[in-house]
CSV table of C-alpha atoms in Angstrom, one decimal:
chain,number,residue,atom,x,y,z
X,1457,MET,CA,85.1,83.3,159.2
X,1458,PRO,CA,83.9,87.0,158.2
X,1459,GLU,CA,80.2,86.8,158.1
X,1460,PRO,CA,79.3,90.4,157.6
X,1461,ILE,CA,75.6,89.8,156.7
X,1462,LEU,CA,75.6,88.4,160.2
X,1463,ALA,CA,77.4,90.7,161.9
X,1464,ASP,CA,74.4,93.4,163.1
X,1465,PRO,CA,71.5,91.4,164.1
X,1466,ALA,CA,69.1,94.5,163.0
X,1467,ALA,CA,70.5,93.8,159.6
X,1468,LEU,CA,69.1,90.5,159.2
X,1469,ARG,CA,66.1,90.1,156.9
X,1470,ARG,CA,62.7,89.0,158.3
X,1471,THR,CA,60.1,86.2,157.0
X,1472,PRO,CA,56.5,87.2,156.9
X,1473,LEU,CA,55.9,85.0,159.8
X,1474,ASP,CA,58.4,86.8,162.3
X,1475,ALA,CA,56.0,88.0,164.6
X,1476,TRP,CA,54.3,85.0,164.4
X,1477,HIS,CA,57.3,82.5,165.2
X,1478,ARG,CA,58.1,85.2,168.5
X,1479,ALA,CA,54.3,84.6,169.7
X,1480,GLN,CA,55.0,80.7,169.4
X,1481,GLY,CA,58.4,81.2,172.1
X,1482,ALA,CA,60.7,80.5,169.1
X,1483,ARG,CA,64.8,81.7,169.7
X,1484,MET,CA,65.3,83.0,166.5
X,1485,VAL,CA,69.1,82.9,165.2
X,1486,PRO,CA,70.9,84.2,162.1
X,1487,PHE,CA,70.8,81.8,159.1
X,1488,ALA,CA,71.7,82.5,155.6
X,1489,GLY,CA,71.1,86.5,156.2
X,1490,TYR,CA,67.4,86.1,157.8
X,1491,ALA,CA,66.4,86.0,161.4
X,1492,MET,CA,65.3,82.2,161.7
X,1493,PRO,CA,63.3,80.0,164.3
X,1494,VAL,CA,66.2,77.4,165.4
X,1495,GLN,CA,63.4,76.0,167.7
X,1496,TYR,CA,60.6,76.8,170.1
X,1497,ALA,CA,59.4,77.4,173.5
X,1498,PRO,CA,56.0,77.4,173.3
X,1499,PRO,CA,53.2,78.9,175.4
X,1500,PRO,CA,51.5,76.4,177.7
X,1501,ALA,CA,48.4,75.8,175.6
X,1502,LEU,CA,50.7,74.6,172.8
X,1503,ALA,CA,53.4,72.8,175.0
X,1504,ALA,CA,50.2,70.5,176.0
X,1505,ARG,CA,50.8,69.3,172.5
X,1506,CYS,CA,54.9,69.4,171.9
X,1507,ARG,CA,56.9,70.9,174.5
X,1508,GLY,CA,59.4,72.1,172.3
X,1509,GLY,CA,63.3,72.0,171.7
X,1510,VAL,CA,64.8,69.9,169.0
X,1511,LEU,CA,64.3,66.5,170.4
X,1512,ALA,CA,60.6,67.3,171.0
X,1513,GLU,CA,59.7,68.8,167.6
X,1514,HIS,CA,61.7,66.3,165.7
X,1515,LEU,CA,59.7,63.6,167.2
X,1516,HIS,CA,56.5,65.4,166.6
X,1517,CYS,CA,57.2,65.4,163.1
X,1518,ARG,CA,58.1,62.0,163.1
X,1519,THR,CA,55.1,60.8,164.6
X,1520,ARG,CA,52.5,63.4,164.1
X,1521,ALA,CA,52.7,67.0,162.1
X,1522,ALA,CA,55.3,69.5,162.1
X,1523,LEU,CA,54.9,73.1,160.8
X,1524,PHE,CA,58.1,74.7,159.2
X,1525,ASP,CA,58.5,78.4,157.9
X,1526,VAL,CA,61.2,78.1,155.1
X,1527,SER,CA,60.4,81.5,153.4
X,1528,HIS,CA,64.3,82.4,153.5
X,1529,MET,CA,64.5,79.9,150.8
X,1530,GLY,CA,64.2,81.1,147.1
X,1531,GLN,CA,61.3,80.8,144.8
X,1532,ALA,CA,60.9,82.2,141.4
X,1533,TRP,CA,59.0,81.8,138.7
X,1534,LEU,CA,60.8,80.5,135.1
X,1535,THR,CA,58.2,81.9,131.8
X,1536,GLY,CA,58.3,82.1,128.6
X,1537,PRO,CA,58.3,79.7,125.1
X,1538,GLY,CA,61.5,77.2,125.9
X,1539,ALA,CA,61.8,77.9,129.7
X,1540,ALA,CA,62.3,73.8,130.5
X,1541,ALA,CA,65.0,74.0,127.5
X,1542,ALA,CA,66.6,76.9,128.9
X,1543,LEU,CA,66.9,75.9,132.2
X,1544,GLU,CA,68.0,72.3,131.0
X,1545,ARG,CA,71.3,74.4,129.6
X,1546,LEU,CA,72.0,74.5,133.6
X,1547,VAL,CA,71.0,71.6,135.2
X,1548,PRO,CA,71.2,67.3,134.6
X,1549,GLY,CA,67.8,66.8,135.2
X,1550,ASP,CA,65.2,66.0,132.6
X,1551,ILE,CA,63.0,69.2,132.8
X,1552,ALA,CA,61.5,69.3,129.4
X,1553,GLY,CA,59.9,65.8,130.3
X,1554,LEU,CA,58.4,67.0,133.6
X,1555,PRO,CA,54.6,66.6,133.3
X,1556,PRO,CA,52.5,69.8,134.4
X,1557,GLY,CA,51.5,69.5,138.1
X,1558,HIS,CA,54.7,67.7,138.8
X,1559,GLN,CA,58.0,68.5,140.7
X,1560,ARG,CA,61.7,66.9,140.6
X,1561,TYR,CA,64.5,67.3,142.3
X,1562,THR,CA,67.6,68.4,140.2
X,1563,LEU,CA,71.3,70.3,140.5
X,1564,LEU,CA,72.8,73.4,139.1
X,1565,THR,CA,76.4,72.4,137.8
X,1566,ASN,CA,79.5,73.9,136.6
X,1567,ALA,CA,81.7,73.5,134.2
X,1568,ALA,CA,84.0,71.4,136.5
X,1569,GLY,CA,80.8,69.2,137.2
X,1570,GLY,CA,80.6,70.7,140.6
X,1571,ILE,CA,77.4,71.4,142.3
X,1572,LEU,CA,76.4,75.2,142.6
X,1573,ASP,CA,73.0,74.5,144.2
X,1574,ASP,CA,70.3,71.8,144.6
X,1575,LEU,CA,66.6,72.9,143.6
X,1576,MET,CA,63.2,71.6,143.0
X,1577,VAL,CA,61.4,72.6,139.9
X,1578,ALA,CA,57.8,72.3,139.3
X,1579,ASN,CA,56.1,72.5,136.2
X,1580,THR,CA,52.6,74.2,137.1
X,1581,GLY,CA,51.1,73.9,133.4
X,1582,GLU,CA,51.3,76.5,130.4
X,1583,GLY,CA,54.8,76.3,130.0
X,1584,ARG,CA,55.6,78.0,133.5
X,1585,LEU,CA,58.3,76.3,135.6
X,1586,PHE,CA,58.0,77.2,139.5
X,1587,ILE,CA,61.7,76.8,141.3
X,1588,VAL,CA,62.4,76.7,144.9
X,1589,VAL,CA,66.6,77.5,145.7
X,1590,ASN,CA,68.6,77.5,148.8
X,1591,ALA,CA,68.5,80.6,150.6
X,1592,SER,CA,72.3,80.8,150.8
X,1593,ARG,CA,72.3,80.7,147.0
X,1594,LYS,CA,69.4,82.4,145.9
X,1595,ASP,CA,70.9,85.6,145.0
X,1596,ALA,CA,74.1,83.4,143.2
X,1597,ASP,CA,71.6,81.2,141.8
X,1598,PHE,CA,68.9,84.0,140.3
X,1599,ALA,CA,72.1,85.7,138.5
X,1600,HIS,CA,73.4,82.5,136.9
X,1601,ILE,CA,69.9,81.3,135.8
X,1602,ALA,CA,69.0,84.9,134.3
X,1603,ALA,CA,72.1,85.1,132.7
X,1604,ALA,CA,71.8,82.2,130.9
X,1605,LEU,CA,68.3,82.9,129.3
X,1606,PRO,CA,67.6,83.4,125.7
X,1607,PRO,CA,65.2,86.1,124.9
X,1608,GLY,CA,61.7,85.6,125.5
X,1609,VAL,CA,62.2,83.2,128.8
X,1610,ARG,CA,61.9,85.2,131.5
X,1611,LEU,CA,63.1,84.8,135.2
X,1612,GLU,CA,61.1,86.2,138.2
X,1613,PRO,CA,61.8,85.8,141.9
X,1614,LEU,CA,59.3,85.8,144.4
X,1615,ALA,CA,60.5,88.0,147.0
X,1616,ASP,CA,56.9,88.4,148.5
X,1617,ARG,CA,56.2,85.0,149.3
X,1618,ALA,CA,56.3,82.8,152.2
X,1619,LEU,CA,56.8,79.3,151.8
X,1620,LEU,CA,55.5,77.0,154.7
X,1621,ALA,CA,56.3,73.0,155.1
X,1622,LEU,CA,54.0,71.0,156.8
X,1623,GLN,CA,55.8,67.4,157.5
X,1624,GLY,CA,54.6,64.1,159.2
X,1625,PRO,CA,52.6,61.2,158.9
X,1626,GLU,CA,49.5,63.4,160.2
X,1627,ALA,CA,50.3,66.1,157.7
X,1628,ALA,CA,47.8,64.8,154.8
X,1629,ALA,CA,44.9,64.3,157.3
X,1630,VAL,CA,45.5,67.7,158.3
X,1631,LEU,CA,45.3,69.3,155.1
X,1632,ARG,CA,42.4,67.1,154.2
X,1633,ARG,CA,40.3,68.9,156.4
X,1634,LEU,CA,41.6,72.2,154.9
X,1635,CYS,CA,41.9,71.5,151.2
X,1636,ALA,CA,40.7,68.2,150.2
X,1637,PRO,CA,42.1,68.1,146.8
X,1638,ALA,CA,46.1,69.0,148.2
X,1639,ALA,CA,45.8,66.0,150.2
X,1640,ALA,CA,45.0,63.6,147.0
X,1641,LEU,CA,48.2,64.8,145.4
X,1642,PRO,CA,51.0,62.0,144.7
X,1643,PHE,CA,54.5,62.3,146.2
X,1644,LEU,CA,56.0,65.2,144.1
X,1645,GLY,CA,52.5,66.4,142.9
X,1646,VAL,CA,52.0,70.0,142.5
X,1647,ALA,CA,48.6,72.3,142.3
X,1648,ALA,CA,47.5,75.7,142.8
X,1649,LEU,CA,45.0,75.5,145.9
X,1650,PRO,CA,43.4,77.6,148.3
X,1651,VAL,CA,43.8,77.1,151.9
X,1652,ALA,CA,42.5,79.3,154.6
X,1653,GLY,CA,41.5,81.8,152.2
X,1654,THR,CA,44.4,82.0,150.4
X,1655,ASP,CA,45.6,81.0,147.2
X,1656,CYS,CA,48.8,78.7,147.6
X,1657,LEU,CA,51.1,76.7,145.2
X,1658,ILE,CA,51.1,73.5,147.1
X,1659,SER,CA,53.7,70.3,146.0
X,1660,ARG,CA,53.7,66.8,148.0
X,1661,SER,CA,57.4,67.4,149.1
X,1662,GLY,CA,59.5,68.0,152.1
X,1663,TYR,CA,63.2,67.9,153.3
X,1664,THR,CA,62.4,65.3,156.5
X,1665,GLY,CA,61.6,61.7,154.7
X,1666,GLU,CA,58.0,61.7,155.9
X,1667,ASP,CA,54.9,62.6,153.9
X,1668,GLY,CA,54.0,66.0,154.0
X,1669,PHE,CA,53.7,69.2,151.9
X,1670,GLU,CA,55.2,72.8,150.9
X,1671,LEU,CA,53.0,75.5,150.6
X,1672,SER,CA,54.1,78.8,148.7
X,1673,VAL,CA,51.8,81.5,150.1
X,1674,PRO,CA,51.8,85.3,149.3
X,1675,ALA,CA,53.3,87.2,152.2
X,1676,ALA,CA,50.0,89.2,152.9
X,1677,GLY,CA,48.5,85.6,153.6
X,1678,ALA,CA,51.0,83.5,155.5
X,1679,GLU,CA,49.9,83.8,159.2
X,1680,ALA,CA,46.4,83.1,158.5
X,1681,LEU,CA,48.0,80.2,156.8
X,1682,ALA,CA,50.0,79.1,159.7
X,1683,GLU,CA,47.7,80.1,162.3
X,1684,ALA,CA,45.2,77.6,160.0
X,1685,LEU,CA,47.2,74.8,160.2
X,1686,LEU,CA,48.4,75.3,164.0
X,1687,ALA,CA,44.7,75.7,165.0
X,1688,GLU,CA,44.7,71.8,163.8
X,1689,PRO,CA,45.4,69.2,166.9
X,1690,GLU,CA,47.9,67.2,165.1
X,1691,VAL,CA,50.3,70.1,164.5
X,1692,ALA,CA,53.1,71.6,166.2
X,1693,PRO,CA,55.6,74.2,164.9
X,1694,ALA,CA,59.3,73.1,164.5
X,1695,GLY,CA,62.4,75.0,164.0
X,1696,LEU,CA,65.9,74.9,162.1
X,1697,GLY,CA,67.1,73.2,164.7
X,1698,ALA,CA,64.7,69.8,164.0
X,1699,ARG,CA,64.6,70.4,160.4
X,1700,ASP,CA,68.5,69.4,159.9
X,1701,SER,CA,68.6,66.5,162.4
X,1702,LEU,CA,65.2,65.1,160.2
X,1703,ARG,CA,66.8,65.5,156.8
X,1704,LEU,CA,70.0,63.9,158.0
X,1705,GLU,CA,68.1,60.9,159.3
X,1706,ALA,CA,66.6,61.0,156.1
X,1707,GLY,CA,69.9,60.9,154.2
X,1708,LEU,CA,69.0,64.4,152.7
X,1709,CYS,CA,72.5,66.5,151.7
X,1710,LEU,CA,72.3,69.9,153.0
X,1711,TYR,CA,73.8,72.0,150.5
X,1712,GLY,CA,77.0,74.0,151.7
X,1713,SER,CA,77.8,71.0,154.1
X,1714,ASP,CA,77.4,67.8,152.1
X,1715,ILE,CA,77.6,69.0,148.2
X,1716,ASP,CA,79.0,72.1,147.1
X,1717,THR,CA,81.2,73.2,144.1
X,1718,GLU,CA,84.1,70.8,145.4
X,1719,THR,CA,81.6,67.8,144.8
X,1720,THR,CA,80.0,66.3,142.1
X,1721,PRO,CA,76.8,64.4,141.3
X,1722,VAL,CA,78.3,61.2,141.1
X,1723,GLU,CA,80.4,61.8,144.3
X,1724,GLY,CA,77.6,63.0,146.3
X,1725,GLY,CA,75.3,59.8,145.6
X,1726,LEU,CA,73.0,62.2,143.2
X,1727,ALA,CA,73.4,60.8,139.9
X,1728,TRP,CA,70.1,59.5,139.8
X,1729,THR,CA,69.2,62.9,139.2
X,1730,ILE,CA,70.6,63.2,135.8
X,1731,GLY,CA,67.5,62.0,133.6
X,1732,LYS,CA,67.5,58.9,131.2
X,1733,ARG,CA,67.4,61.3,127.8
X,1734,ARG,CA,70.1,64.0,129.6
X,1735,ARG,CA,72.6,60.9,129.7
X,1736,GLN,CA,72.2,60.8,125.9
X,1737,ASP,CA,72.7,64.7,125.2
X,1738,TRP,CA,75.2,65.3,128.0
X,1739,GLY,CA,74.2,68.9,127.1
X,1740,PHE,CA,74.7,70.5,130.8
X,1741,PRO,CA,77.8,72.0,132.6
X,1742,GLY,CA,80.6,69.8,133.7
X,1743,ALA,CA,78.6,66.6,131.7
X,1744,ALA,CA,82.1,65.4,130.6
X,1745,ILE,CA,83.4,65.2,134.0
X,1746,ILE,CA,80.6,63.8,135.3
X,1747,ARG,CA,80.1,61.0,132.5
X,1748,ALA,CA,83.6,59.8,133.0
X,1749,GLN,CA,82.5,59.4,136.7
X,1750,ILE,CA,79.6,57.5,135.8
X,1751,GLU,CA,81.5,55.3,133.8
X,1752,SER,CA,84.8,55.0,135.5
X,1753,GLY,CA,83.7,55.5,139.3
X,1754,PRO,CA,84.1,58.4,141.3
X,1755,ALA,CA,87.5,58.9,143.6
X,1756,ARG,CA,85.1,59.4,146.5
X,1757,ARG,CA,81.5,58.8,147.6
X,1758,ARG,CA,79.1,60.2,150.0
X,1759,VAL,CA,78.0,57.5,152.4
X,1760,GLY,CA,76.5,57.3,155.8
X,1761,LEU,CA,78.1,56.6,158.8
X,1762,ARG,CA,77.1,54.9,162.3
X,1763,PRO,CA,79.6,56.0,164.9
X,1764,GLU,CA,80.1,53.5,168.1
X,1765,GLY,CA,79.1,55.1,171.4
X,1766,ARG,CA,76.9,57.9,172.0
X,1767,ALA,CA,79.3,60.8,171.3
X,1768,PRO,CA,78.0,62.9,168.5
X,1769,VAL,CA,80.7,63.3,165.6
X,1770,ARG,CA,80.8,66.5,164.0
X,1771,ALA,CA,80.8,67.9,160.3
X,1772,GLY,CA,85.1,68.1,159.4
X,1773,ALA,CA,85.9,65.0,161.8
X,1774,PRO,CA,88.5,63.2,159.7
X,1775,ILE,CA,87.7,59.7,158.9
X,1776,LEU,CA,90.2,57.1,158.9
X,1777,ASP,CA,90.3,53.6,157.7
X,1778,VAL,CA,91.2,50.5,160.5
X,1779,ASP,CA,95.0,51.5,160.1
X,1780,GLY,CA,94.5,54.9,160.7
X,1781,VAL,CA,95.2,56.4,157.5
X,1782,ALA,CA,92.9,59.2,156.5
X,1783,VAL,CA,90.6,58.4,153.8
X,1784,GLY,CA,87.7,61.1,154.0
X,1785,THR,CA,86.0,63.7,156.2
X,1786,VAL,CA,82.5,63.8,157.8
X,1787,THR,CA,80.0,66.6,156.2
X,1788,SER,CA,77.3,66.2,158.5
X,1789,GLY,CA,76.7,64.7,162.0
X,1790,LEU,CA,74.7,64.9,164.9
X,1791,PHE,CA,72.8,62.9,167.5
X,1792,SER,CA,69.7,61.2,165.9
X,1793,PRO,CA,66.6,61.9,168.0
X,1794,SER,CA,65.0,58.8,166.1
X,1795,LEU,CA,67.7,56.4,166.9
X,1796,ASN,CA,68.6,57.4,170.2
X,1797,ALA,CA,72.2,57.2,168.4
X,1798,PRO,CA,74.8,59.3,166.6
X,1799,ILE,CA,74.6,59.6,162.7
X,1800,ALA,CA,76.6,61.2,160.1
X,1801,MET,CA,77.3,61.5,156.3
X,1802,GLY,CA,80.8,62.0,154.8
X,1803,TYR,CA,83.0,61.3,151.7
X,1804,VAL,CA,85.1,58.6,151.8
X,1805,GLN,CA,88.0,57.2,149.0
X,1806,ARG,CA,85.5,54.5,146.6
X,1807,ALA,CA,87.2,51.7,148.2
X,1808,CYS,CA,85.7,52.3,151.7
X,1809,ALA,CA,82.4,53.4,150.8
X,1810,GLY,CA,80.4,49.9,150.7
X,1811,PRO,CA,78.1,48.6,153.4
X,1812,ALA,CA,79.3,47.4,156.5
X,1813,ILE,CA,82.9,48.5,155.8
X,1814,ARG,CA,84.4,49.3,159.2
X,1815,LEU,CA,86.1,52.7,159.3
X,1816,ALA,CA,87.1,55.0,162.1
X,1817,LEU,CA,86.3,58.7,163.1
X,1818,HIS,CA,88.8,61.2,164.7
X,1819,LEU,CA,87.2,62.7,167.7
X,1820,ARG,CA,88.9,64.9,170.7
X,1821,GLY,CA,91.8,63.1,170.3
X,1822,ALA,CA,90.5,59.7,169.9
X,1823,ALA,CA,89.5,57.1,167.1
X,1824,VAL,CA,85.8,56.0,167.0
X,1825,PRO,CA,85.1,53.1,165.3
X,1826,ALA,CA,81.8,53.6,162.8
X,1827,VAL,CA,80.6,51.3,160.5
X,1828,VAL,CA,79.4,52.7,156.7
X,1829,VAL,CA,75.8,52.1,156.1
X,1830,ARG,CA,73.3,52.4,153.6
X,1831,LEU,CA,71.3,55.8,153.4
X,1832,PRO,CA,69.0,56.8,154.6
X,1833,PHE,CA,69.1,56.3,158.7
X,1834,VAL,CA,65.4,56.4,158.8
X,1835,PRO,CA,63.4,54.8,156.0
X,1836,HIS,CA,61.4,57.3,154.0
X,1837,ARG,CA,57.7,57.4,154.4
X,1838,TYR,CA,56.5,59.2,151.1
X,1839,VAL,CA,53.1,58.9,149.9
X,1840,ALA,CA,52.8,56.1,147.2
E,1291,MET,CA,62.0,79.4,187.2
E,1292,PRO,CA,65.4,78.2,188.6
E,1293,ALA,CA,65.5,77.5,192.0
E,1294,THR,CA,66.8,80.4,194.4
E,1295,PRO,CA,70.5,80.2,194.6
E,1296,THR,CA,72.1,79.7,197.9
E,1297,PRO,CA,74.9,82.0,198.8
E,1298,GLU,CA,78.0,79.9,198.6
E,1299,ILE,CA,77.2,78.8,194.7
E,1300,ARG,CA,79.6,80.7,192.6
E,1301,TYR,CA,79.9,81.6,188.6
E,1302,SER,CA,82.3,81.7,186.4
E,1303,ARG,CA,82.4,84.0,182.9
E,1304,ASP,CA,82.2,80.4,181.1
E,1305,HIS,CA,78.7,79.5,182.8
E,1306,GLU,CA,79.9,76.9,185.0
E,1307,TRP,CA,78.7,76.8,188.8
E,1308,VAL,CA,80.7,75.8,191.8
E,1309,ARG,CA,79.7,74.8,194.9
E,1310,LEU,CA,82.2,74.6,197.7
E,1311,ASP,CA,82.4,72.2,200.6
E,1312,GLY,CA,85.8,72.0,202.9
E,1313,ASP,CA,88.2,71.7,199.8
E,1314,ILE,CA,85.8,69.8,197.6
E,1315,ALA,CA,84.1,72.2,194.8
E,1316,THR,CA,80.8,70.4,192.9
E,1317,VAL,CA,81.1,71.6,189.7
E,1318,GLY,CA,78.1,71.8,186.6
E,1319,ILE,CA,76.8,74.2,184.1
E,1320,THR,CA,74.5,76.8,185.0
E,1321,ASP,CA,70.9,76.9,184.3
E,1322,HIS,CA,71.4,79.5,181.7
E,1323,ALA,CA,73.8,77.6,180.1
E,1324,GLN,CA,71.3,74.6,179.9
E,1325,THR,CA,68.7,76.5,178.3
E,1326,ALA,CA,70.9,77.8,175.8
E,1327,LEU,CA,72.4,74.8,174.6
E,1328,GLY,CA,69.1,73.0,174.6
E,1329,ASP,CA,67.9,69.3,174.9
E,1330,LEU,CA,71.4,67.5,175.8
E,1331,VAL,CA,72.2,64.2,174.2
E,1332,PHE,CA,75.6,63.5,175.3
E,1333,VAL,CA,78.1,64.4,178.2
E,1334,GLU,CA,81.7,63.2,178.6
E,1335,LEU,CA,83.3,64.0,181.9
E,1336,PRO,CA,87.1,64.4,183.0
E,1337,ALA,CA,89.1,60.9,184.0
E,1338,ILE,CA,89.2,60.5,188.1
E,1339,ASP,CA,92.2,61.5,189.2
E,1340,ARG,CA,92.8,63.8,186.5
E,1341,THR,CA,94.6,67.4,187.5
E,1342,LEU,CA,92.8,70.3,186.2
E,1343,GLU,CA,94.2,73.7,185.8
E,1344,ALA,CA,91.8,76.7,186.0
E,1345,GLY,CA,90.1,77.3,182.2
E,1346,GLU,CA,91.2,73.9,180.9
E,1347,ALA,CA,88.5,72.4,179.0
E,1348,CYS,CA,87.8,69.0,180.8
E,1349,ALA,CA,84.0,67.7,179.6
E,1350,VAL,CA,82.0,68.0,176.8
E,1351,VAL,CA,78.0,68.4,176.9
E,1352,GLU,CA,76.3,68.1,173.5
E,1353,SER,CA,72.9,69.2,171.9
E,1354,VAL,CA,71.7,67.4,168.9
E,1355,LYS,CA,73.3,70.2,167.0
E,1356,ALA,CA,76.2,71.1,168.8
E,1357,ALA,CA,79.5,70.4,171.4
E,1358,SER,CA,80.1,72.5,173.7
E,1359,ASP,CA,83.2,72.4,176.1
E,1360,VAL,CA,83.0,72.6,179.6
E,1361,PHE,CA,85.8,74.5,181.5
E,1362,ALA,CA,87.4,73.8,185.0
E,1363,PRO,CA,86.2,76.7,187.1
E,1364,LEU,CA,89.2,76.5,189.6
E,1365,ALA,CA,92.6,74.2,189.6
E,1366,GLY,CA,92.5,70.7,191.2
E,1367,LYS,CA,91.9,66.9,191.2
E,1368,VAL,CA,88.8,65.2,189.9
E,1369,VAL,CA,88.0,63.1,192.8
E,1370,GLU,CA,84.3,62.2,191.6
E,1371,THR,CA,82.2,62.2,188.3
E,1372,ASN,CA,78.0,62.4,188.2
E,1373,GLN,CA,77.2,59.2,186.0
E,1374,ALA,CA,73.7,60.1,186.0
E,1375,VAL,CA,74.3,62.5,183.6
E,1376,VAL,CA,76.5,60.6,181.4
E,1377,ASP,CA,73.2,57.9,181.7
E,1378,GLU,CA,70.7,60.3,180.7
E,1379,PRO,CA,72.0,63.8,179.8
E,1380,ALA,CA,68.2,65.3,180.3
E,1381,VAL,CA,69.1,65.3,183.9
E,1382,VAL,CA,71.2,68.6,183.1
E,1383,ASN,CA,68.1,70.2,181.5
E,1384,ALA,CA,66.0,69.2,184.2
E,1385,ASP,CA,68.1,70.2,187.1
E,1386,ALA,CA,71.6,71.9,186.0
E,1387,GLU,CA,72.3,73.3,189.3
E,1388,GLY,CA,71.8,70.5,191.3
E,1389,GLU,CA,71.2,66.5,190.6
E,1390,GLY,CA,72.8,67.8,187.1
E,1391,TRP,CA,76.2,68.1,188.5
E,1392,LEU,CA,78.9,66.9,186.5
E,1393,PHE,CA,82.3,66.3,188.5
E,1394,ARG,CA,83.8,66.9,192.0
E,1395,LEU,CA,87.6,68.5,192.5
E,1396,GLU,CA,89.5,68.6,195.7
E,1397,LEU,CA,91.1,72.1,194.9
E,1398,ASP,CA,94.3,73.2,195.0
E,1399,ASP,CA,93.2,76.5,196.7
E,1400,PRO,CA,89.8,76.8,198.0
E,1401,ALA,CA,90.3,80.4,198.3
E,1402,ALA,CA,90.3,80.5,195.0
E,1403,VAL,CA,86.5,80.2,194.5
E,1404,ASP,CA,86.7,83.9,196.0
E,1405,ALA,CA,87.7,84.8,192.7
E,1406,LEU,CA,84.5,83.7,190.7
E,1407,MET,CA,81.0,85.7,190.6
E,1408,ASP,CA,78.4,85.2,193.2
E,1409,ALA,CA,74.7,85.3,192.0
E,1410,THR,CA,74.2,89.0,191.8
E,1411,GLY,CA,77.1,89.5,190.0
E,1412,TYR,CA,76.4,86.7,187.4
E,1413,ALA,CA,73.1,88.0,187.0
E,1414,ALA,CA,74.7,91.3,185.8
E,1415,PHE,CA,77.5,89.4,183.7
E,1416,LEU,CA,74.5,87.8,181.9
E,1417,GLU,CA,72.9,91.2,181.3
E,1418,GLU,CA,76.0,92.3,179.9
E,1419,GLU,CA,76.1,89.6,177.5
E,1420,GLY,CA,73.1,90.4,176.5
E,1421,ALA,CA,71.4,86.9,177.4
């Protein structure tokens, strides 16, 4: 597969925390055109807290608090009268009904009902929306959104901001010390607040299934913020490796793997993101196809899978029924550090999508028995 | 730091090591390989008595994120496998070139081991690979 952006390591973009990662012993890898930390081998003082590596970083996030750099993601302001209505023409989420100080997960859909990207949209008040999109999709997303805006509504990509995620059961205790009002935010609450002397836009959200926060910060303040967070005894850095295993345990989709233009929100189990009011106006791209799938059921559904034994079954593995007939494909699969067992997600024909249905996964010429399970694999522990 | 390599240990370009004792070769992945792979969570070894060609994919080592094939560095028949690494893959991370051995081969041609790199050659090879 040609990946011209990645061919030359010098051509990789760097986040504002690039030097900081290297100081923490990060192993940097190319991801979506950026040099990103996949895991850390921390210096001795920090290794006593978390020895580093995907397993330890993952478990640190489940038990204490992990700090992720997700500055590669796209951040933008959408401003001007009618910004919410303009965005609603591109997404099935209820954006106009999003109260100030709140954030919502939604999807950019295309005319075929496929998913162009998944994104977070926050109403920061005074008619301003703050959006966060996937790194791999940000150029396409921003062009797509900008092209659909009426006069007076403006999309302003924020290339000069970093995004840090502090995730884990002790994340709130950490942030309470540094910025008490942030720790009082409800789930998916958003507020502009200073942390460690820098103005941040903080949301109580994340991609791990744990309680936690995402902090958008001007690039110039990113390192001071990371240092302030890491100075707290609960916190250890975690890389993209742990981020992926955490999100899969939480049953969350990775764009490009579990959802893409070939999957619809209904097939992907994301019909819950379609606002009640939006199910009356049906005024978003692909609405007719999506509505028909809601009413008569999709041909296939995203499901959780627990393979027997210990062998991880990876993306791309065919899913078979008990008679050996192909019924779907694995889209994400790895070894779950929390469950100490392999887990996977994939799409299967609707008849096979019910909990406890027994299937098999094709692995190195053998059929590994697997059972369909409800998602998430590890219960979410968001703040009430 | 890896232990000082003993003179008879040899290395393949696929990052396996071989230690010869008579016509029996003990095979594992190198310390460099385990570092590159990260925490191992699953190891699958070849069946006893399986006959392997040199370069044949015969075992799998997996981290949380990725699976990697292990190739037979030399031709031979599998005579023993290390159940300890199947039960506890982290043993490979802890001691890749010792307790973390994977399998033993009865070699078709023990002299073929001379075609593999010695420790100095492997160190140079890693440098060349940009490791």
